[in-house]
Short mmCIF file of C-alpha atoms in Angstrom, two decimals:
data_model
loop_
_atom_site.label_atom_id
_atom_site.label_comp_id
_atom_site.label_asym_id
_atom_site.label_seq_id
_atom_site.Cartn_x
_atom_site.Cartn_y
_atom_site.Cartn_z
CA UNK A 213 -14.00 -32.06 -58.89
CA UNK A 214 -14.43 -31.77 -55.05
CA UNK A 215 -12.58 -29.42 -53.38
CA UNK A 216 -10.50 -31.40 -50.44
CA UNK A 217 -10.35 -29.88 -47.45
CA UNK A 218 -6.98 -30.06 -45.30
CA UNK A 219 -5.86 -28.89 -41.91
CA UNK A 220 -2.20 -28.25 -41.08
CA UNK A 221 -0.88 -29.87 -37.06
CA UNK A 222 1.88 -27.72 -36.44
CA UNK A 223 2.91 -24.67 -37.60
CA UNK A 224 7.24 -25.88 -37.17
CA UNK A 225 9.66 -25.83 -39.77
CA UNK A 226 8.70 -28.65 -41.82
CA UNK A 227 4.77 -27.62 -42.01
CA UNK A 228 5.92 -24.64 -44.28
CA UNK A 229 7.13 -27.67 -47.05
CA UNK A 230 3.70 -29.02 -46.28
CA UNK A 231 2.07 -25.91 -46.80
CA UNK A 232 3.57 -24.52 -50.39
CA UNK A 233 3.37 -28.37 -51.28
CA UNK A 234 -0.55 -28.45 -50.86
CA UNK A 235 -0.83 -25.19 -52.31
CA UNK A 236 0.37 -26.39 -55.72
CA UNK A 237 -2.51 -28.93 -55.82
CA UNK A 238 -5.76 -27.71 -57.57
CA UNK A 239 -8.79 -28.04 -55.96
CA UNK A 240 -6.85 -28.22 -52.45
CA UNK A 241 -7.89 -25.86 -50.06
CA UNK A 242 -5.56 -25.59 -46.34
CA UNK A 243 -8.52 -24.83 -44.23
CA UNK A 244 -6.96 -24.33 -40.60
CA UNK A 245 -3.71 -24.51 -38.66
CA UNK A 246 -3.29 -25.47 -35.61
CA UNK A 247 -0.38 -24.66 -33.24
CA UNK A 248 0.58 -24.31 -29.34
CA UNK A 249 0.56 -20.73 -29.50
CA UNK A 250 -1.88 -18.07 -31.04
CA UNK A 251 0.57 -15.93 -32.40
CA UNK A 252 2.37 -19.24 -33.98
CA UNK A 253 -0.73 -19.71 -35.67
CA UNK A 254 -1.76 -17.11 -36.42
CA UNK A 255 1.73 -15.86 -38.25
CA UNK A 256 1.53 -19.35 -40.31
CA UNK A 257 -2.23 -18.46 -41.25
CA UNK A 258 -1.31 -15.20 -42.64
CA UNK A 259 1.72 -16.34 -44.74
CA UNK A 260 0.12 -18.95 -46.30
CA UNK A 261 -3.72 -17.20 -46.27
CA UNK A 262 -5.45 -19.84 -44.09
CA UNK A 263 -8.69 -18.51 -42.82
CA UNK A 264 -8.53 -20.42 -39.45
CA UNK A 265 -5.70 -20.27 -36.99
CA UNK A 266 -6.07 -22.48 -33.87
CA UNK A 267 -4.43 -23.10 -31.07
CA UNK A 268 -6.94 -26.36 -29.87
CA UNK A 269 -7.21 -29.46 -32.12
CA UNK A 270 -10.81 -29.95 -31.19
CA UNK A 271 -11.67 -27.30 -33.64
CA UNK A 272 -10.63 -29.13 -36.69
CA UNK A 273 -11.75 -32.18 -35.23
CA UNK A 274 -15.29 -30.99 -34.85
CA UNK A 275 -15.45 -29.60 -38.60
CA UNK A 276 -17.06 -32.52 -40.42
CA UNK A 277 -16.04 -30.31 -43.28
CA UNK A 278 -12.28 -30.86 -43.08
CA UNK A 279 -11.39 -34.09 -45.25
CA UNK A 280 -7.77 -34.55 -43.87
CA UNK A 281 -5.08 -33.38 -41.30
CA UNK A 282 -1.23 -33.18 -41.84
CA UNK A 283 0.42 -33.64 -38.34
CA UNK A 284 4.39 -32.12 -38.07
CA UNK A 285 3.84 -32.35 -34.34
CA UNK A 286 6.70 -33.50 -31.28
CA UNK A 287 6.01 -37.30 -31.45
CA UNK A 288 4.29 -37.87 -28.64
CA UNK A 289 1.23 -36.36 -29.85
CA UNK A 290 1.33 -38.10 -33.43
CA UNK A 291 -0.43 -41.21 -32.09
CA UNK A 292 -3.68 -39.45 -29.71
CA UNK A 293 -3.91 -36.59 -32.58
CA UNK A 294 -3.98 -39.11 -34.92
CA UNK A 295 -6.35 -41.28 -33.12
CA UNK A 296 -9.10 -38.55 -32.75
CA UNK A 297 -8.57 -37.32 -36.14
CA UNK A 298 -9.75 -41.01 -37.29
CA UNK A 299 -12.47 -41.09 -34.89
CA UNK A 300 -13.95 -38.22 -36.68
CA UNK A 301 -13.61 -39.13 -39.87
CA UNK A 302 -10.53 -37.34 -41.46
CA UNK A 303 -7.72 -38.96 -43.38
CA UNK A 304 -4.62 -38.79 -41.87
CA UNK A 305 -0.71 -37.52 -42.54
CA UNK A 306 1.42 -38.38 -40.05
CA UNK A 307 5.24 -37.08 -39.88
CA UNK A 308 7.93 -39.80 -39.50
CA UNK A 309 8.02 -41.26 -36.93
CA UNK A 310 4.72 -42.44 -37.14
CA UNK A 311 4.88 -42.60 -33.66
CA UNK A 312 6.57 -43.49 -29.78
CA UNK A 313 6.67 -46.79 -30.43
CA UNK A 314 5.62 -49.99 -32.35
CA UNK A 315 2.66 -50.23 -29.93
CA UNK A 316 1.18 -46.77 -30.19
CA UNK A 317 1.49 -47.72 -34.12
CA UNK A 318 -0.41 -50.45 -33.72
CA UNK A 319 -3.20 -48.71 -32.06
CA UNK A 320 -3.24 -46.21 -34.70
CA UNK A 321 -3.81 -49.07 -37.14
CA UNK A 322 -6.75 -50.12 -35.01
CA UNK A 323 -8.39 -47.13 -34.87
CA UNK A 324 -8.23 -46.76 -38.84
CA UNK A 325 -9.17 -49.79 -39.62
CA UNK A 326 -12.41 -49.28 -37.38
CA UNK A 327 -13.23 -46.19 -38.87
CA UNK A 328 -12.12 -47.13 -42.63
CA UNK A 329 -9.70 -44.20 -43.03
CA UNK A 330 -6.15 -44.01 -44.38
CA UNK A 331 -3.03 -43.13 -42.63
CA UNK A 332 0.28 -42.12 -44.55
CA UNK A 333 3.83 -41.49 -43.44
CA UNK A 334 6.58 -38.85 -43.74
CA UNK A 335 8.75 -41.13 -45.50
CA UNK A 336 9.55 -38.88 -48.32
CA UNK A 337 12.73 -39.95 -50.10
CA UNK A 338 10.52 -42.40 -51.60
CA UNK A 339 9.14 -39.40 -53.86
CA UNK A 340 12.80 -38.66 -54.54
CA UNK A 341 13.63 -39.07 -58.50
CA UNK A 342 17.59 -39.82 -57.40
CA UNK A 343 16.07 -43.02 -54.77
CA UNK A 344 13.91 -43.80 -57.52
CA UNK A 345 16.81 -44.11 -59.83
CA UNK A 346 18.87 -46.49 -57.87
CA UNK A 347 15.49 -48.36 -56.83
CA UNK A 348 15.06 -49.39 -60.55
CA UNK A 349 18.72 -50.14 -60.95
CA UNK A 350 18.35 -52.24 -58.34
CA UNK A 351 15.24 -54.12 -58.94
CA UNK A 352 16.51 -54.36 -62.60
CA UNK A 353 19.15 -57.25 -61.28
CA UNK A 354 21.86 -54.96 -63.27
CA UNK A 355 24.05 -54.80 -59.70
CA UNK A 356 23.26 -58.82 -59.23
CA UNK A 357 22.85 -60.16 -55.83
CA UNK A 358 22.69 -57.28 -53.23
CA UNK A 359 24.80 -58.13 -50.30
CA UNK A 360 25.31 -55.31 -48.39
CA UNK A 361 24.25 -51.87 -48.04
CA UNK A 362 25.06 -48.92 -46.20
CA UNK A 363 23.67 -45.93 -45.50
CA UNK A 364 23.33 -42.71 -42.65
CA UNK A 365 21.13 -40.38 -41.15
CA UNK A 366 23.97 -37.86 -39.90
CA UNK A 367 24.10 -33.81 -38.89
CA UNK A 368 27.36 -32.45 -39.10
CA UNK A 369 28.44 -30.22 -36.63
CA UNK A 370 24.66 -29.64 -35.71
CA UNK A 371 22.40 -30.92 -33.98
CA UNK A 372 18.61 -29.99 -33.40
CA UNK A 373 17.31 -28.03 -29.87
CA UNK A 374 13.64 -28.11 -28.01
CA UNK A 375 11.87 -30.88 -28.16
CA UNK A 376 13.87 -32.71 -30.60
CA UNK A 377 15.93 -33.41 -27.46
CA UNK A 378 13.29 -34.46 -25.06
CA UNK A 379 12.51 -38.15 -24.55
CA UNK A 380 9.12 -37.51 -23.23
CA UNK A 381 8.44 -35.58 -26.18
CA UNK A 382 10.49 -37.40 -28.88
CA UNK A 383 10.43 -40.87 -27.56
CA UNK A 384 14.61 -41.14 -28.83
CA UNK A 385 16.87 -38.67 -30.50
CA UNK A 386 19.16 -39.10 -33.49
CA UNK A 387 17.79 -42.58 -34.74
CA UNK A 388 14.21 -41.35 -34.15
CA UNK A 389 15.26 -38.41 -36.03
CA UNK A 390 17.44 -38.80 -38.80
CA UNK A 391 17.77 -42.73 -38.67
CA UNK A 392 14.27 -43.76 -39.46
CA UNK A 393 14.42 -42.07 -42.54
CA UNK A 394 17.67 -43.96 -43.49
CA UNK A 395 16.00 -46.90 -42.05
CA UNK A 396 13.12 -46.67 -45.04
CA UNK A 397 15.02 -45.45 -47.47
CA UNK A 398 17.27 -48.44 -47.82
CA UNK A 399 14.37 -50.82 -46.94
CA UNK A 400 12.33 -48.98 -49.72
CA UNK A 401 15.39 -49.26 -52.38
CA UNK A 402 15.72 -53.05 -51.77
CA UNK A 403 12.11 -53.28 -52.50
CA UNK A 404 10.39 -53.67 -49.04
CA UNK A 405 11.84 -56.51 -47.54
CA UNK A 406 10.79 -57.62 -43.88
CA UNK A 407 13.48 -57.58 -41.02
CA UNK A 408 14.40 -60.78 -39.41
CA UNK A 409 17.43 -59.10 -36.82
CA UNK A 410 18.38 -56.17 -35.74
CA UNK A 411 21.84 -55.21 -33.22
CA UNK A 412 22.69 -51.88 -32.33
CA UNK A 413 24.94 -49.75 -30.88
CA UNK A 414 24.08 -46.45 -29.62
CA UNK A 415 25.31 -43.59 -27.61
CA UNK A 416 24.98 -40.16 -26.31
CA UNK A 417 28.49 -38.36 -26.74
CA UNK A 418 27.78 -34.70 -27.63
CA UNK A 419 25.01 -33.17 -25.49
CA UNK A 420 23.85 -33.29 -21.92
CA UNK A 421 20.83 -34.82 -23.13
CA UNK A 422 18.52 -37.73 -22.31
CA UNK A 423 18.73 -39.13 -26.02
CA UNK A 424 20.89 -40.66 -28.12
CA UNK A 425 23.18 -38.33 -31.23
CA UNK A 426 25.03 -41.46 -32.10
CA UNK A 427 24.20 -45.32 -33.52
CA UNK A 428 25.41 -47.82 -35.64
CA UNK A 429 22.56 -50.58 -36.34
CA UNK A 430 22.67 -53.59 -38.67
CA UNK A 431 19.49 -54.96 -39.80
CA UNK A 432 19.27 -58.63 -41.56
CA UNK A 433 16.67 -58.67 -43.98
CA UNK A 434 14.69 -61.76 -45.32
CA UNK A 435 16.24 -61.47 -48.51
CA UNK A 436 19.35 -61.96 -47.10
CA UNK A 437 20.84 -58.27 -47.24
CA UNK A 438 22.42 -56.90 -44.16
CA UNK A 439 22.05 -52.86 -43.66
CA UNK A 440 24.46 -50.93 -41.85
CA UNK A 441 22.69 -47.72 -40.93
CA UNK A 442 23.86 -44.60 -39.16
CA UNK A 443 22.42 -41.93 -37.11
CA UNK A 444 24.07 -38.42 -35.58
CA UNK A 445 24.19 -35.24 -35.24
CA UNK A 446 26.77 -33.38 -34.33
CA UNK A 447 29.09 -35.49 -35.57
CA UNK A 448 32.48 -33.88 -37.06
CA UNK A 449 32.38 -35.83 -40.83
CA UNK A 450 29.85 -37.66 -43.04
CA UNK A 451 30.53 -39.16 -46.09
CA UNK A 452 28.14 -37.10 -48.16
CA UNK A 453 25.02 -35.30 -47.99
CA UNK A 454 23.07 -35.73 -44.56
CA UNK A 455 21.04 -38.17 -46.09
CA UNK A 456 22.95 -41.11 -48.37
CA UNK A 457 23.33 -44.68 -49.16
CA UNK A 458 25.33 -47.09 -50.99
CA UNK A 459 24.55 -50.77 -52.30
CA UNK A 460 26.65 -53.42 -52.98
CA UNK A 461 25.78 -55.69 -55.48
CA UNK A 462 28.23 -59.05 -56.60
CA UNK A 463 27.74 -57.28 -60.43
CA UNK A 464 28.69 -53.39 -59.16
CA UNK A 465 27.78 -50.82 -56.55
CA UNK A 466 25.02 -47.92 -56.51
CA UNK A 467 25.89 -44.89 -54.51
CA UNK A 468 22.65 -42.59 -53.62
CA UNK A 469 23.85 -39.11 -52.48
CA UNK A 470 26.17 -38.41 -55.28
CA UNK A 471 24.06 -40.77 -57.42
CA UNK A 472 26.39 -42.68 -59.88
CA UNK A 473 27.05 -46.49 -60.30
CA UNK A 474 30.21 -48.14 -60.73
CA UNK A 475 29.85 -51.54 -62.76
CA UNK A 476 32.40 -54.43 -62.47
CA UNK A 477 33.70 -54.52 -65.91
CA UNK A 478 36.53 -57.07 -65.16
CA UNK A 479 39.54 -57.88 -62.56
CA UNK A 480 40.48 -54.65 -60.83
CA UNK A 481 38.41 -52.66 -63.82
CA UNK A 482 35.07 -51.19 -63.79
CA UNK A 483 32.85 -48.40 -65.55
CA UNK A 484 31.29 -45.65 -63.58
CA UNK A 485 28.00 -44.74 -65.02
CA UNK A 486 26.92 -40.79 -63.83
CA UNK A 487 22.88 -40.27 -65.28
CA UNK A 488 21.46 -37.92 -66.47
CA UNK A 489 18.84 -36.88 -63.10
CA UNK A 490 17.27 -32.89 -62.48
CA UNK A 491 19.68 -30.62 -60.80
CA UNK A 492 18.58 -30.38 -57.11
CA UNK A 493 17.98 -27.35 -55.16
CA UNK A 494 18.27 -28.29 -52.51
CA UNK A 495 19.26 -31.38 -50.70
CA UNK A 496 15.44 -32.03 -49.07
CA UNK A 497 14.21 -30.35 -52.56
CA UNK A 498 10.43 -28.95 -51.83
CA UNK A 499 9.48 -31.33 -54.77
CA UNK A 500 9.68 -34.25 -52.81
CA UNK A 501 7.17 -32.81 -50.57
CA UNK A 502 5.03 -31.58 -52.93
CA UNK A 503 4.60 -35.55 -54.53
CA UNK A 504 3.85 -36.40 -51.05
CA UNK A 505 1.17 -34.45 -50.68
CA UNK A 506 0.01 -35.19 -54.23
CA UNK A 507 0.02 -38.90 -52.88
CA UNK A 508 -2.06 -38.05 -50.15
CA UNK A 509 -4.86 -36.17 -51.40
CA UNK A 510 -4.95 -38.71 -54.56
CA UNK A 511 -5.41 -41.54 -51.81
CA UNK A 512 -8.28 -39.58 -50.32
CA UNK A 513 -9.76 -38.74 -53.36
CA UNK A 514 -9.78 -41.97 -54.62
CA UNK A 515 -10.33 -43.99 -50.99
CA UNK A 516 -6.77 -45.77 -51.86
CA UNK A 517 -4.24 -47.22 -49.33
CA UNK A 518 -0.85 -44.71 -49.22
CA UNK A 519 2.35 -45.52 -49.68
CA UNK A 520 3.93 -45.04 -47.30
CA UNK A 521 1.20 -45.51 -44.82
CA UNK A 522 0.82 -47.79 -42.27
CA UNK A 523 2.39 -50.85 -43.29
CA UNK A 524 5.89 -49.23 -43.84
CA UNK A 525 5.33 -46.92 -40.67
CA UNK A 526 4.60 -49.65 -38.72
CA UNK A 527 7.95 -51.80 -39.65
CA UNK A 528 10.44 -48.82 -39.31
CA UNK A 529 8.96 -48.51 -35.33
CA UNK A 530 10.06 -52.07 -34.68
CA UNK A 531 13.63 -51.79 -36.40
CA UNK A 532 13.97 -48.62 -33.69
CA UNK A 533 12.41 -50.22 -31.33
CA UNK A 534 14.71 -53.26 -31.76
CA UNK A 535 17.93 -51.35 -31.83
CA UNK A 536 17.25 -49.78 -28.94
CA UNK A 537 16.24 -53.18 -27.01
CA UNK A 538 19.66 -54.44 -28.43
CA UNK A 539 21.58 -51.48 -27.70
CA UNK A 540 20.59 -51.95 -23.87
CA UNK A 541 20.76 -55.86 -23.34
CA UNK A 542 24.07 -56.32 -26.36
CA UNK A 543 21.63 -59.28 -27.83
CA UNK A 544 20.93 -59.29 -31.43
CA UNK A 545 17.09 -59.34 -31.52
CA UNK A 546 14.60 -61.17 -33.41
CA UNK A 547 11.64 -60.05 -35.62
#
């Protein structure tokens, strides 16, 4: 079996899940890192025993050895990095979101479609057993018609610092950050509908900042569910774990994040249904991850489409671009 080739973008926080994720895969080899400093780089090299530690991406671009990159950059680099890794050939992983804006996105899916290469997307609850629980419940028909859902994106009495809380370098704050992932998770759950409105509330009311920590959006989808999603940080309560959901159903409800469901059984009775799902370490367990990156070298491996790639990348950019159009005019907007 070939040996795939991968280079690590960023040497931050969430590249070290990347990192020990790819190193579980046989016949994966991380090739290079890339960061903005040399001693960044080079630190991340050692700990994971990469031979290459940059601190320019031309390096890895010009290595028509390197099959794919992984980029956990600020987000206004995803789209150019991304570009010029497709221009020379590599398969691409791009953190959520998968970039600025809905138009960057779209130029990204220009540029892959010229050069026949794939693009996938941070969007990792999908690889979540507890999402995957609730997204068979749901497709099952067991909760009947899904009305309504709700679910957040929320720090609690945190927030993220540097570049997190840039514009120029994030392109928003808390819904680019926490509430895209909400945005796919529920979209994912429902089985990919398409949005046909989106209105939005949102707000800066914890840091002298030049993003948002706080917004309430409701998206109507084409099968006729509304979403209620909701992004912070900072803010003083959330209802569970920083990342949850629940669905309502006119059979019973699904809550993700304690997972349980709670089935009508009659008039002011019902059953509440805990299953049996793996203990998690952690909240954003390192499995998750790790069957990311499984999905992505499989796709190049195999020359498939991912999933997440594009496609779902591409729709989560105009939901956030949306809400914030509706936030500033107070129209509901039209997909």
């Amino acid at each position: 079996m070939k040996t795939i080739k991968i280079a690590l973008i960023g040497a931050g926080y969430i590249s070290d899940y990347h990192a020990r994720g790819l190193q579980l895969i046989p016949n994966v080899n991380i090739t290079a890192v890339v960061a903005r400093t040399a001693t960044s780089a080079e630190k991340f090299a050692e700990k994971y025993e990469i031979p290459n530690a940059y601190t320019d991406i031309q390096k890895v671009i010009d290595d028509q050895e390197i099959d794919g990159v992984v980029i956990s950059t600020p987000n206004q680099f995803h789209a150019p990095y991304a570009i010029d890794f497709l221009k020379s050939d590599k398969a691409v992983f791009l953190e959520k979101p998968m970039a600025m804006d809905a138009l960057e996105g779209k130029q990204i899916d220009a540029v892959a479609k010229e050069n026949n290469q794939l693009v996938m997307v941070g969007h990792m609850w999908r690889f979540d057993t507890d999402t995957n629980y609730i997204k068979d419940t749901i497709a099952s028909g067991k909760l009947g018609k899904v009305f309504k859902t709700k679910g957040y994106g929320v720090h609690e009495n945190w927030g993220p610092s540097g570049w997190f809380t840039n514009k120029e370098l994030a392109g928003g704050g808390a819904l680019a950050d926490m509430g895209v992932h909400a945005i796919d998770s529920i979209r994912y759950l429902l089985g990919d509908p398409k949005p046909k409105k989106v209105y939005a509330r949102i707000a800066t009311n914890f840091g002298d900042y030049d993003v948002d920590d706080s917004g309430i959006i409701v998206i109507t989808w084409d099968n006729g569910t509304e979403s209620i999603i909701e992004s912070g940080w900072w803010h003083p309560h959330m209802d569970g774990p920083e990342a949850a959901a629940g669905i309502f159903g006119t059979k019973g409800y699904a809550s993700l994040f304690p997972t349980f469901l709670k089935m009508t059984t009659g008039e002011e009775t019902f059953e509440k249904i805990i299953p049996e799902l793996p203990v998690r370490e952690e909240h954003c367990d390192q499995v998750i991850y790790s069957r990311q990156m499984e999905h992505f070298v499989s796709c190049i491996r195999n020359k498939e489409t991912p999933i997440p790639g594009i496609l779902e990348g591409q729709i989560v950019l105009e939901i956030v671009d949306a809400a914030y159009k509706s936030a500033a005019t107070g129209e509901v907007i039209n997909l």
